[in-house]
Coordinates of N, CA, C and O in Angstrom, one line a residue:
X1 N -43.0 48.5 90.4 CA -43.6 48.0 92.4 C -45.2 47.4 91.9 O -45.7 47.8 91.4
X2 N -45.2 46.2 93.1 CA -46.7 46.0 92.6 C -47.5 46.6 93.0 O -47.5 46.5 94.9
X3 N -48.0 46.9 92.9 CA -49.6 47.6 93.1 C -50.6 46.6 93.7 O -51.3 45.7 93.0
X4 N -50.9 46.9 95.2 CA -52.0 45.3 95.8 C -53.3 46.8 96.3 O -53.2 47.2 97.2
X5 N -54.5 46.2 95.9 CA -55.8 47.3 96.4 C -56.7 46.3 97.5 O -57.2 45.0 97.3
X6 N -56.6 46.9 98.3 CA -57.9 46.2 99.3 C -59.0 46.1 99.2 O -58.8 47.9 99.6
X7 N -60.1 45.4 99.1 CA -61.2 45.5 99.6 C -62.0 45.1 101.2 O -61.8 44.2 101.0
X8 N -62.5 46.0 101.1 CA -64.0 45.8 102.6 C -65.2 45.8 102.5 O -65.3 46.8 102.7
X9 N -65.9 44.9 102.9 CA -67.1 45.0 103.0 C -67.6 45.3 103.9 O -67.4 45.9 105.0
X10 N -69.5 45.0 103.8 CA -70.0 45.6 105.0 C -69.8 45.5 106.4 O -69.2 44.2 106.7
X11 N -69.5 46.5 107.0 CA -69.5 46.9 108.3 C -68.4 46.8 109.2 O -68.1 46.5 110.5
X12 N -67.2 46.0 108.1 CA -66.1 46.0 109.0 C -65.6 48.0 109.3 O -64.8 47.3 110.3
X13 N -66.0 48.8 109.4 CA -65.8 49.7 109.5 C -66.6 50.1 110.8 O -66.4 50.5 112.2
X14 N -67.3 49.3 112.1 CA -67.7 48.6 112.9 C -66.5 48.0 113.7 O -66.8 47.2 114.7
X15 N -65.5 47.5 113.0 CA -64.0 46.5 113.5 C -63.5 47.2 114.7 O -63.5 48.6 116.1
X16 N -63.7 46.3 116.3 CA -63.6 47.5 117.2 C -64.2 47.3 118.2 O -64.4 46.7 119.5
X17 N -65.8 47.3 117.6 CA -67.5 47.6 118.8 C -67.8 46.0 118.7 O -68.8 46.1 119.1
X18 N -67.4 45.5 117.4 CA -69.2 45.3 116.4 C -68.0 43.1 116.8 O -67.3 43.2 116.6
X19 N -69.1 42.6 118.4 CA -68.4 41.1 118.1 C -67.3 41.4 118.2 O -66.6 40.2 118.3
X20 N -66.8 41.5 119.7 CA -65.5 41.8 119.3 C -64.6 39.8 119.8 O -63.6 39.7 119.7
X21 N -65.9 39.9 120.3 CA -65.2 38.0 120.6 C -65.2 37.3 119.4 O -63.6 36.3 119.9
X22 N -65.9 38.3 118.0 CA -65.6 37.0 116.7 C -64.1 37.8 116.6 O -63.9 37.1 115.7
X23 N -64.8 39.0 116.8 CA -63.6 39.9 114.9 C -62.8 41.0 116.0 O -61.5 41.3 115.3
X24 N -62.4 40.3 117.7 CA -61.3 41.5 117.3 C -62.2 42.6 118.4 O -62.8 43.2 118.3
X25 N -60.1 43.7 118.7 CA -60.8 44.2 119.0 C -60.7 45.9 118.8 O -60.7 47.3 119.1
X26 N -59.2 45.0 117.7 CA -58.7 46.3 117.0 C -59.1 46.8 116.0 O -60.6 46.3 115.5
X27 N -59.8 48.0 115.5 CA -60.4 48.6 114.3 C -59.9 48.5 113.1 O -58.7 48.1 112.8
X28 N -60.6 48.3 112.4 CA -60.2 48.6 110.5 C -58.6 49.3 110.2 O -58.0 48.9 109.7
X29 N -58.4 50.8 110.7 CA -57.8 51.8 110.6 C -56.4 50.9 111.2 O -55.9 50.9 110.6
X30 N -57.0 50.4 112.7 CA -55.8 50.0 113.3 C -55.0 48.9 112.3 O -54.2 48.1 112.5
X31 N -55.7 48.1 111.5 CA -56.0 47.2 110.9 C -54.7 47.1 109.6 O -54.2 46.5 109.3
X32 N -55.6 48.7 109.2 CA -55.0 49.0 107.3 C -53.9 49.6 107.9 O -52.7 49.3 107.1
X33 N -53.4 49.7 109.1 CA -52.1 50.3 109.6 C -51.1 49.6 109.4 O -50.1 49.7 108.6
X34 N -51.1 48.6 109.9 CA -50.2 47.1 110.0 C -50.0 46.8 108.8 O -49.3 46.8 108.2
X35 N -50.8 46.2 108.1 CA -50.4 46.2 106.1 C -50.5 47.3 105.1 O -49.0 46.3 105.0
X36 N -50.8 48.8 105.7 CA -49.4 49.6 104.7 C -48.3 49.4 105.5 O -47.3 49.8 104.6
X37 N -47.8 49.3 106.7 CA -46.4 49.2 107.4 C -45.5 48.0 106.3 O -44.9 47.7 105.5
X38 N -46.5 46.6 106.4 CA -45.8 45.5 106.3 C -45.6 45.9 104.4 O -44.3 45.2 104.3
X39 N -46.6 46.8 103.8 CA -46.8 46.7 102.2 C -45.4 48.0 102.1 O -44.6 47.1 101.1
X40 N -45.0 48.6 102.7 CA -44.1 49.9 102.8 C -43.0 49.2 103.0 O -41.6 49.5 102.0
X41 N -42.9 47.8 104.4 CA -41.4 47.5 104.3 C -41.7 46.7 102.7 O -39.6 46.2 103.2
X42 N -42.0 46.3 102.8 CA -41.8 45.2 101.4 C -41.7 45.8 100.1 O -41.8 45.2 98.7
X43 N -42.0 46.5 100.0 CA -42.1 47.8 98.7 C -43.1 47.6 97.4 O -42.8 47.3 95.9
X44 N -44.2 46.7 98.8 CA -45.7 46.9 97.6 C -46.3 48.6 98.3 O -46.3 49.0 99.4
X45 N -47.0 49.0 96.8 CA -47.4 50.2 97.0 C -49.1 49.6 97.8 O -49.4 48.6 96.3
X46 N -49.7 50.0 98.4 CA -50.9 49.0 99.2 C -52.3 50.7 98.7 O -52.1 51.7 99.5
X47 N -53.2 50.2 98.6 CA -54.4 50.8 99.3 C -55.4 50.1 99.9 O -55.4 49.4 99.1
X48 N -56.6 51.1 100.2 CA -57.8 50.2 100.1 C -58.7 50.9 100.5 O -58.6 52.1 100.8
X49 N -59.7 49.7 100.5 CA -60.8 50.6 101.1 C -62.2 50.3 101.5 O -61.9 49.1 101.5
X50 N -63.5 50.8 102.4 CA -64.4 50.0 103.1 C -65.9 50.3 102.6 O -65.8 52.1 102.4
X51 N -66.5 49.8 101.9 CA -67.9 50.0 101.6 C -69.1 49.3 102.3 O -68.8 47.9 102.4
X52 N -70.4 49.7 102.4 CA -71.2 49.1 103.0 C -72.0 48.6 101.9 O -73.1 47.7 101.8
X53 N -71.3 49.5 100.8 CA -72.8 49.9 99.1 C -72.5 48.9 98.4 O -70.6 48.8 97.9
X54 N -72.4 47.7 97.7 CA -72.3 46.4 97.1 C -71.2 47.0 95.9 O -70.6 47.1 95.0
X55 N -72.8 48.3 95.2 CA -72.1 48.8 94.1 C -71.6 49.1 94.5 O -69.8 49.6 93.0
X56 N -71.2 50.1 95.2 CA -69.6 50.2 94.8 C -68.6 50.3 95.0 O -67.1 50.9 94.6
X57 N -69.1 49.2 95.5 CA -67.4 48.1 95.9 C -67.0 47.4 94.2 O -66.9 47.0 93.6
X58 N -68.7 47.7 93.7 CA -68.0 46.5 92.6 C -67.4 47.6 90.9 O -66.9 47.4 90.8
X59 N -67.7 49.0 91.9 CA -66.8 50.5 90.9 C -65.4 50.4 91.3 O -64.7 51.0 90.7
X60 N -65.5 50.5 92.7 CA -63.8 50.3 92.7 C -62.8 49.1 92.2 O -61.7 49.1 91.9
X61 N -63.8 48.4 92.6 CA -63.1 46.9 91.7 C -62.6 46.8 90.2 O -61.9 46.8 89.6
X62 N -63.9 47.2 89.8 CA -64.0 47.7 88.1 C -62.8 49.2 87.6 O -61.5 48.7 86.8
X63 N -62.8 49.7 88.6 CA -61.2 50.7 88.7 C -59.9 50.4 89.2 O -59.3 50.4 88.1
X64 N -59.6 49.3 89.6 CA -58.5 48.8 89.5 C -58.2 48.5 88.6 O -56.8 48.6 88.4
X65 N -58.9 47.0 87.7 CA -58.6 46.8 86.5 C -58.1 48.1 86.1 O -57.1 47.9 84.6
X66 N -58.7 49.4 86.0 CA -58.4 50.5 84.4 C -56.9 50.7 85.7 O -56.3 51.7 84.5
X67 N -56.7 50.7 86.7 CA -55.7 51.2 86.8 C -54.0 50.3 87.7 O -53.2 50.7 88.0
X68 N -54.9 49.2 86.3 CA -53.8 48.3 86.8 C -52.9 47.5 87.7 O -52.2 47.2 88.3
X69 N -53.8 47.1 88.8 CA -53.5 46.2 90.0 C -53.8 45.4 89.7 O -53.7 44.8 89.1
X70 N -52.3 45.3 90.9 CA -52.1 42.9 90.2 C -52.3 42.4 91.2 O -52.4 41.7 90.3
X71 N -52.6 42.6 92.2 CA -53.6 42.0 92.8 C -54.5 42.2 93.7 O -54.5 43.9 94.6
X72 N -55.5 42.1 94.5 CA -56.8 42.1 94.9 C -56.6 41.4 96.5 O -56.2 40.4 97.0
X73 N -56.7 42.3 97.5 CA -56.9 41.0 98.9 C -58.2 41.5 99.4 O -58.9 42.9 99.2
X74 N -59.0 40.0 99.6 CA -60.7 41.1 99.6 C -61.4 40.8 100.5 O -61.3 38.8 100.9
X75 N -62.1 41.5 101.7 CA -63.3 40.6 102.4 C -63.9 41.1 102.5 O -64.4 42.5 102.8
X76 N -65.1 40.2 101.3 CA -66.4 41.0 101.4 C -67.1 40.8 101.9 O -68.8 41.5 102.3
X77 N -66.9 40.0 103.5 CA -68.0 40.3 104.4 C -69.3 39.2 104.3 O -69.2 38.6 103.8
X78 N -70.4 39.8 104.3 CA -71.8 40.2 104.4 C -72.2 39.1 102.8 O -72.5 38.1 102.6
X79 N -71.0 40.1 102.1 CA -71.8 39.6 100.7 C -70.6 38.9 100.0 O -71.1 37.9 99.2
X80 N -69.9 37.9 100.7 CA -69.5 36.6 100.1 C -70.5 36.1 100.1 O -70.7 35.0 99.0
X81 N -71.2 35.7 101.0 CA -72.7 34.9 101.7 C -73.9 35.7 100.0 O -75.3 34.5 99.8
X82 N -73.5 36.8 99.2 CA -74.8 36.9 98.4 C -74.6 38.1 97.6 O -75.5 37.7 96.3
X83 N -73.1 38.5 97.2 CA -73.1 38.7 95.6 C -72.6 38.4 94.8 O -71.8 38.6 94.9
X84 N -73.5 38.0 93.8 CA -73.1 37.4 92.0 C -72.5 38.8 91.5 O -71.6 38.6 91.0
X85 N -73.2 40.0 91.6 CA -72.4 41.2 91.4 C -71.1 41.9 91.7 O -70.7 42.2 90.6
X86 N -69.9 40.9 92.7 CA -69.0 41.6 93.2 C -67.6 39.6 92.7 O -66.7 40.5 92.0
X87 N -68.8 39.5 92.8 CA -67.7 38.0 91.8 C -67.6 38.7 90.7 O -66.4 38.0 89.9
X88 N -69.0 38.8 89.6 CA -68.7 38.7 88.0 C -67.9 40.4 88.2 O -66.7 40.2 86.6
X89 N -67.8 41.3 88.6 CA -66.6 42.0 88.4 C -64.9 42.1 88.9 O -64.4 41.9 87.8
X90 N -64.5 40.7 90.0 CA -63.8 40.4 90.0 C -63.6 39.0 88.7 O -62.2 39.2 88.5
X91 N -64.5 38.9 87.7 CA -64.1 38.0 87.3 C -63.5 38.8 86.1 O -62.9 38.5 84.7
X92 N -64.3 39.9 85.9 CA -64.6 40.2 84.7 C -62.9 41.5 84.3 O -62.5 42.0 84.1
X93 N -62.0 42.1 85.5 CA -61.1 43.1 85.9 C -60.2 42.0 85.6 O -59.2 42.3 85.4
X94 N -60.1 40.3 86.0 CA -59.3 39.6 85.7 C -58.2 39.8 86.6 O -56.9 39.7 86.1
X95 N -58.3 40.3 87.7 CA -56.9 40.6 88.6 C -56.6 39.3 89.8 O -58.4 39.0 90.1
X96 N -55.9 39.1 89.8 CA -55.8 37.2 90.7 C -56.1 38.0 91.7 O -55.2 39.7 93.0
X97 N -56.5 37.7 93.5 CA -57.2 38.4 94.0 C -57.3 37.1 95.5 O -57.6 35.7 94.6
X98 N -57.3 37.3 96.7 CA -56.8 37.1 97.9 C -58.3 36.8 98.6 O -58.4 38.1 98.7
X99 N -58.5 35.7 99.3 CA -59.7 36.8 99.9 C -59.5 35.7 101.3 O -59.1 35.2 101.7
X100 N -60.5 37.5 102.1 CA -59.7 37.6 103.7 C -60.8 37.4 104.2 O -62.3 37.8 104.2
X101 N -60.7 36.7 105.6 CA -61.6 36.3 106.7 C -61.3 37.0 107.9 O -60.9 36.0 108.8
X102 N -61.8 37.1 109.0 CA -61.9 37.5 110.3 C -61.2 36.3 111.4 O -61.0 36.3 111.8
X103 N -62.6 35.8 110.6 CA -63.4 35.1 111.5 C -63.7 32.9 111.2 O -63.2 33.9 109.8
X104 N -63.5 32.6 111.2 CA -62.9 31.2 110.9 C -64.7 31.0 110.4 O -65.0 29.9 111.0
X105 N -65.0 31.4 108.7 CA -66.2 31.2 108.4 C -67.3 29.6 108.4 O -67.7 29.3 109.1
X106 N -66.3 28.8 107.9 CA -66.6 27.3 107.6 C -66.8 27.1 109.4 O -67.5 26.3 110.0
X107 N -67.4 28.3 111.4 CA -67.4 26.9 111.5 C -68.4 27.4 112.2 O -68.5 27.7 113.4
X108 N -68.9 28.5 112.1 CA -69.8 29.6 112.1 C -71.0 29.1 111.5 O -71.3 27.8 111.0
X109 N -71.8 29.6 111.5 CA -73.6 29.7 111.5 C -73.7 29.2 109.4 O -72.8 29.2 109.1
X110 N -74.4 27.8 109.3 CA -74.9 27.0 108.2 C -74.5 28.1 106.7 O -74.6 28.0 105.5
X111 N -75.0 29.6 107.4 CA -75.6 30.3 105.5 C -74.5 30.6 105.1 O -74.4 31.1 104.3
X112 N -73.1 30.8 106.7 CA -72.2 31.2 105.9 C -71.1 30.1 105.4 O -70.1 30.8 104.8
X113 N -70.9 29.4 105.5 CA -70.8 28.1 103.9 C -70.9 28.3 102.6 O -70.6 27.9 102.5
X114 N -72.0 28.9 102.9 CA -72.6 29.3 101.2 C -71.0 30.8 100.7 O -71.2 31.0 102.1
X115 N -70.3 30.2 99.6 CA -69.1 31.5 99.7 C -69.7 31.6 98.0 O -69.5 30.4 97.2
X116 N -69.7 32.7 97.3 CA -69.9 33.0 96.2 C -68.3 33.7 95.3 O -67.8 33.7 94.3
X117 N -67.3 33.4 96.4 CA -65.4 34.3 96.2 C -64.6 32.7 95.9 O -63.5 33.1 95.0
X118 N -65.2 32.3 97.0 CA -63.7 30.7 96.8 C -63.0 30.1 96.0 O -61.9 29.7 96.3
X119 N -64.1 29.9 95.3 CA -64.1 28.5 93.9 C -63.8 29.9 93.2 O -62.0 28.8 91.6
X120 N -63.2 31.0 92.7 CA -62.5 31.8 91.6 C -61.7 32.4 92.8 O -60.6 33.1 91.9
X121 N -60.8 32.8 93.4 CA -59.8 33.0 94.2 C -58.8 32.2 94.7 O -58.6 31.1 94.1
X122 N -57.5 33.1 94.4 CA -56.0 31.9 94.3 C -55.6 31.9 95.9 O -55.4 30.4 95.8
X123 N -56.9 32.0 97.0 CA -56.6 31.8 97.9 C -57.7 32.3 99.1 O -57.9 33.1 98.5
X124 N -57.4 31.2 99.8 CA -59.1 32.2 101.2 C -57.9 32.0 103.1 O -57.2 30.7 102.4
X125 N -58.0 33.4 103.3 CA -57.3 33.2 104.3 C -58.5 33.4 105.5 O -59.1 34.5 105.1
X126 N -58.5 33.0 107.0 CA -60.0 32.6 107.7 C -59.1 32.3 109.0 O -58.7 31.4 108.9
X127 N -59.3 33.1 110.1 CA -59.9 33.0 111.5 C -58.7 33.3 111.9 O -58.8 33.2 113.9
X128 N -58.0 34.4 111.8 CA -56.7 35.2 112.1 C -57.1 36.4 112.9 O -56.2 37.1 112.7
X129 N -58.2 36.8 112.4 CA -58.7 38.5 112.7 C -57.6 39.1 111.8 O -57.6 39.1 110.9
X130 N -57.1 40.3 112.3 CA -56.6 40.7 111.8 C -55.4 40.7 111.0 O -54.8 40.8 110.0
X131 N -54.7 39.4 111.4 CA -53.8 38.9 111.0 C -53.8 37.9 110.1 O -53.5 37.8 108.5
X132 N -54.9 37.9 109.1 CA -55.9 37.4 107.7 C -55.1 37.6 106.7 O -54.9 37.2 106.3
X133 N -54.9 39.7 106.6 CA -54.8 40.9 106.1 C -53.4 40.8 105.6 O -53.0 40.3 104.6
X134 N -52.5 39.9 106.7 CA -51.2 40.1 106.5 C -50.3 38.9 105.8 O -49.5 38.9 105.4
X135 N -51.2 37.4 106.2 CA -50.6 36.2 105.2 C -51.1 36.3 104.2 O -50.4 35.5 103.2
X136 N -52.6 37.2 103.7 CA -52.8 37.5 102.9 C -51.4 37.7 101.5 O -51.0 37.8 100.4
X137 N -50.9 39.2 102.2 CA -49.9 40.0 101.6 C -48.5 38.9 102.0 O -48.0 38.7 100.7
X138 N -48.5 38.6 101.9 CA -46.7 37.7 102.6 C -47.6 36.6 101.6 O -46.8 36.4 101.0
X139 N -48.6 35.8 101.5 CA -48.8 35.3 100.3 C -48.6 35.9 98.5 O -47.5 34.7 98.3
X140 N -49.5 37.2 98.7 CA -49.0 37.6 97.7 C -47.6 37.0 97.3 O -47.1 36.9 96.0
X141 N -46.6 37.2 98.0 CA -45.5 38.1 98.0 C -44.7 36.3 97.5 O -43.6 36.8 96.8
X142 N -45.3 36.0 98.4 CA -44.0 34.1 98.3 C -44.7 33.5 96.2 O -44.0 33.6 96.0
X143 N -45.5 33.9 96.2 CA -46.6 34.1 94.7 C -45.4 34.5 94.3 O -44.8 33.9 92.4
X144 N -44.8 35.5 94.0 CA -44.6 35.9 93.1 C -42.5 36.0 92.6 O -41.8 36.2 92.1
X145 N -42.7 35.8 93.9 CA -40.8 35.2 94.1 C -41.1 34.3 94.0 O -39.5 33.7 93.7
X146 N -42.3 33.2 93.2 CA -41.8 31.6 93.2 C -41.4 32.1 91.9 O -42.0 32.4 90.7

């Protein structure tokens, strides 16, 4: 069974109430429940975590390496534009990952065009709100089947 771990960065715990015009009205719990159901239907073992702390995310990524995780889906949120530490953690565990964003990041403020992850990601999916996670998992499944 394939193991996929999902990492959600800062402020994603406020989905549903934070800027719903950009991020939608669904909560992170809603989005993750839908993803868990899709994963279960596809025979994928999936777990997820959210943290507002960069250090906790680094620790969790390192733990994924020890746990034999096969793929990572990560929404680094605001850390996308700032975190060398999370980038280095992803490189150190050598687990393929898909970067996701709820909003179309490149059509927003210019500072959001700085991205510390896209050049090392297997792929990047953005702009589809909660569906971005489903698309990421489907991309992983397609890659495995190829």
